[in-house]
Coordinates of C-alpha atoms in Angstrom, one line a residue:
M1 CA 18.0 228.6 313.4
A2 CA 16.0 225.4 313.8
N3 CA 19.3 223.4 313.7
N4 CA 21.0 225.6 316.3
K5 CA 21.1 223.4 319.4
K6 CA 22.0 226.4 321.6
L7 CA 18.5 227.8 321.2
Y8 CA 15.6 226.6 323.3
V9 CA 12.9 224.7 321.3
S10 CA 9.8 223.5 323.0
P11 CA 9.5 219.7 323.1
L12 CA 5.8 220.2 322.6
V13 CA 6.6 221.3 319.0
E14 CA 9.8 219.4 318.3
R15 CA 8.8 216.1 319.7
N16 CA 5.1 215.9 320.2
A17 CA 3.3 218.1 317.7
S18 CA 2.2 217.1 314.2
K19 CA 3.5 219.1 311.3
E20 CA 0.0 220.3 310.7
M21 CA -0.4 221.7 314.2
A22 CA 3.1 223.1 314.3
E23 CA 2.5 225.0 311.1
L24 CA -0.9 226.2 312.4
F25 CA 0.8 228.0 315.3
G26 CA 3.7 229.2 313.2
A27 CA 4.6 232.8 312.2
Q28 CA 3.5 232.4 308.6
K29 CA 0.0 231.4 309.6
K30 CA -0.3 234.0 312.3
F31 CA 0.7 237.0 310.2
S32 CA -1.0 235.9 307.0
T33 CA -4.2 235.7 309.1
W34 CA -3.5 239.3 310.2
R35 CA -3.3 240.3 306.6
R36 CA -6.6 238.6 305.9
L37 CA -8.2 240.4 308.8
W38 CA -7.0 243.7 307.5
L39 CA -8.4 242.9 304.1
E40 CA -11.8 242.0 305.5
L41 CA -11.7 245.2 307.6
A42 CA -11.1 247.3 304.5
K43 CA -13.9 245.5 302.6
A44 CA -16.3 246.2 305.4
Q45 CA -15.3 249.8 305.7
K46 CA -15.7 250.3 301.9
K47 CA -19.1 248.8 302.1
L48 CA -20.1 251.2 304.9
G49 CA -19.0 254.2 302.8
L50 CA -15.4 255.0 303.6
D51 CA -13.3 256.3 300.7
I52 CA -11.5 253.0 300.0
K53 CA -10.8 252.2 296.4
Q54 CA -11.3 248.7 294.9
N55 CA -7.7 248.8 293.5
Q56 CA -6.4 249.2 297.1
I57 CA -8.4 246.1 298.2
N58 CA -7.2 244.2 295.2
E59 CA -3.6 245.0 296.0
M60 CA -4.0 243.8 299.5
A61 CA -5.6 240.6 298.3
K62 CA -2.5 239.9 296.1
H63 CA -0.1 240.0 299.1
L64 CA -1.7 237.9 301.8
D65 CA 1.1 235.3 302.1
D66 CA 4.3 236.8 300.7
I67 CA 5.5 238.1 304.0
D68 CA 9.0 239.5 304.2
F69 CA 10.0 238.4 307.8
K70 CA 13.4 240.0 307.6
K71 CA 11.8 243.4 306.9
A72 CA 9.2 242.8 309.6
T73 CA 12.0 242.0 312.1
A74 CA 13.8 245.3 311.2
Y75 CA 10.6 247.3 311.6
E76 CA 9.9 245.6 315.0
K77 CA 13.4 246.6 316.2
K78 CA 12.6 250.2 315.2
F79 CA 9.1 250.4 316.5
R80 CA 9.2 247.8 319.3
H81 CA 5.7 246.8 318.3
D82 CA 4.9 243.7 316.3
C83 CA 1.6 245.2 314.9
F84 CA 3.3 248.4 313.7
A85 CA 6.1 246.3 312.2
H86 CA 3.7 244.2 310.1
I87 CA 1.5 247.1 309.1
H88 CA 4.6 248.7 307.5
T89 CA 5.7 245.5 306.0
F90 CA 2.3 244.9 304.4
A91 CA 2.2 248.6 303.3
E92 CA 5.5 248.1 301.4
A93 CA 4.1 245.0 299.7
A94 CA 0.8 246.9 298.9
P95 CA 1.8 250.6 298.7
K96 CA -1.6 251.7 297.2
A97 CA -3.3 250.3 300.3
A98 CA -0.9 251.8 302.8
P99 CA -3.3 254.6 304.0
I100 CA -6.1 252.1 304.7
I101 CA -4.3 249.2 306.3
H102 CA -5.4 248.8 309.9
L103 CA -7.6 251.9 309.5
G104 CA -9.3 252.7 312.9
A105 CA -8.3 249.4 314.4
T106 CA -6.3 248.5 317.5
S107 CA -3.6 245.8 317.7
C108 CA -6.1 243.6 319.5
F109 CA -8.2 243.5 316.3
V110 CA -5.6 241.5 314.5
G111 CA -3.8 239.9 317.5
D112 CA -6.8 238.6 319.4
N113 CA -9.0 237.7 316.4
A114 CA -6.1 235.8 314.7
D115 CA -5.5 233.9 317.9
L116 CA -9.2 232.9 318.1
I117 CA -9.2 231.8 314.4
I118 CA -6.1 229.7 315.0
M119 CA -7.4 228.2 318.2
R120 CA -10.7 227.3 316.4
E121 CA -8.7 225.6 313.6
A122 CA -6.6 223.7 316.2
L123 CA -9.8 222.5 317.9
Q124 CA -11.1 221.3 314.6
I125 CA -7.9 219.4 313.9
T126 CA -8.0 217.9 317.4
S127 CA -11.7 216.9 317.2
G128 CA -11.0 215.0 313.9
K129 CA -8.0 213.1 315.4
L130 CA -10.0 212.4 318.6
A131 CA -12.9 211.0 316.6
A132 CA -10.4 208.7 314.8
V133 CA -9.1 207.5 318.1
I134 CA -12.6 206.8 319.4
N135 CA -13.4 204.8 316.2
L136 CA -10.3 202.7 316.6
L137 CA -10.9 202.1 320.3
G138 CA -14.5 201.1 319.4
R139 CA -13.3 198.5 317.0
F140 CA -10.7 197.2 319.5
A141 CA -13.5 196.9 322.2
K142 CA -15.7 195.0 319.8
K143 CA -12.9 192.7 318.8
Y144 CA -12.0 191.8 322.4
R145 CA -15.4 192.0 324.0
S146 CA -15.3 188.4 325.1
L147 CA -11.6 188.2 326.1
A148 CA -11.5 187.9 329.9
T149 CA -8.9 189.7 332.0
L150 CA -8.4 190.4 335.7
G151 CA -9.8 193.7 336.9
F152 CA -8.0 195.9 339.4
T153 CA -9.2 198.3 342.0
H154 CA -7.0 200.3 344.4
F155 CA -4.0 198.5 342.8
Q156 CA -5.4 195.2 344.0
P157 CA -6.7 192.3 341.9
A158 CA -10.5 192.3 341.6
Q159 CA -13.2 190.3 339.7
L160 CA -13.0 189.3 336.1
T161 CA -13.8 191.7 333.3
T162 CA -13.1 191.8 329.6
I163 CA -10.6 193.6 327.5
G164 CA -13.4 195.0 325.5
K165 CA -15.2 196.4 328.6
R166 CA -12.0 198.1 329.7
A167 CA -11.6 199.7 326.3
T168 CA -15.1 201.1 326.4
L169 CA -14.2 202.9 329.6
W170 CA -11.1 204.4 328.0
C171 CA -13.2 205.3 324.9
Y172 CA -15.9 207.0 327.0
E173 CA -13.4 209.5 328.4
F174 CA -12.4 210.4 324.9
V175 CA -16.1 210.8 324.0
M176 CA -16.5 213.3 326.9
D177 CA -13.4 215.2 325.7
L178 CA -14.9 215.3 322.1
R179 CA -18.2 216.7 323.4
E180 CA -16.3 219.4 325.3
I181 CA -14.3 220.3 322.2
E182 CA -17.5 220.4 320.1
Y183 CA -19.1 222.7 322.7
R184 CA -16.2 225.0 322.6
L185 CA -16.3 225.2 318.8
E186 CA -20.0 226.0 318.9
T187 CA -19.7 228.7 321.5
L188 CA -16.2 230.2 320.8
P189 CA -16.9 234.0 320.3
F190 CA -15.1 236.2 317.8
R191 CA -13.7 239.4 319.2
G192 CA -14.9 241.5 316.3
V193 CA -13.6 245.0 315.4
K194 CA -14.9 247.1 318.3
R195 CA -12.3 249.3 319.9
Y196 CA -11.8 249.8 323.7
H197 CA -14.2 252.3 325.2
R198 CA -11.7 255.2 325.2
Y199 CA -10.9 254.7 321.5
T200 CA -14.4 254.5 320.1
G201 CA -14.3 258.1 318.9
F202 CA -12.9 257.1 315.5
F203 CA -15.9 255.0 314.6
F204 CA -18.4 257.5 315.9
G205 CA -16.8 260.3 313.9
T206 CA -16.4 258.3 310.7
F207 CA -19.7 256.5 310.0

């Protein structure tokens, strides 16, 4: 499918994104993260007293990455719901765990939380690359700190400055960007498992 030039492919992925970032936002990462969330949900529910067996959890843990996407596509065509499709696909891979997968949760539990996890990892990748750019620009500024060049203002020649001074101005903008990313990483909330108000009855009646 990737070689079919009749299909639209975003240039942000095909031309501009690193392999690392493209894989991070790919289907394998997304749906394997869903399975990890379902696993952690089952562990927490077992710890809180639900009748969940350890062998069910063990079976889920063995099938976090072996996703049958053809089967998931067939289920999605049947149910018209991606979450239902992947619940059934996971249940076929881990049949002992079928009754407890997604127990009491809504689709937002996996959908929203997985998106938050992926966005956090993307910000971590970006911050690392941005720090590397700042480091390189800092070296460049130091190397050319005494090399004179003509300044410009309003597209007009101005007084002399140095290449190094100019580079520090570029660098400072990246520093501000890095601070913003670090702030977002520190304050990015996790959605958690809580259901919408009208669906909270399951938890009240279970625990």
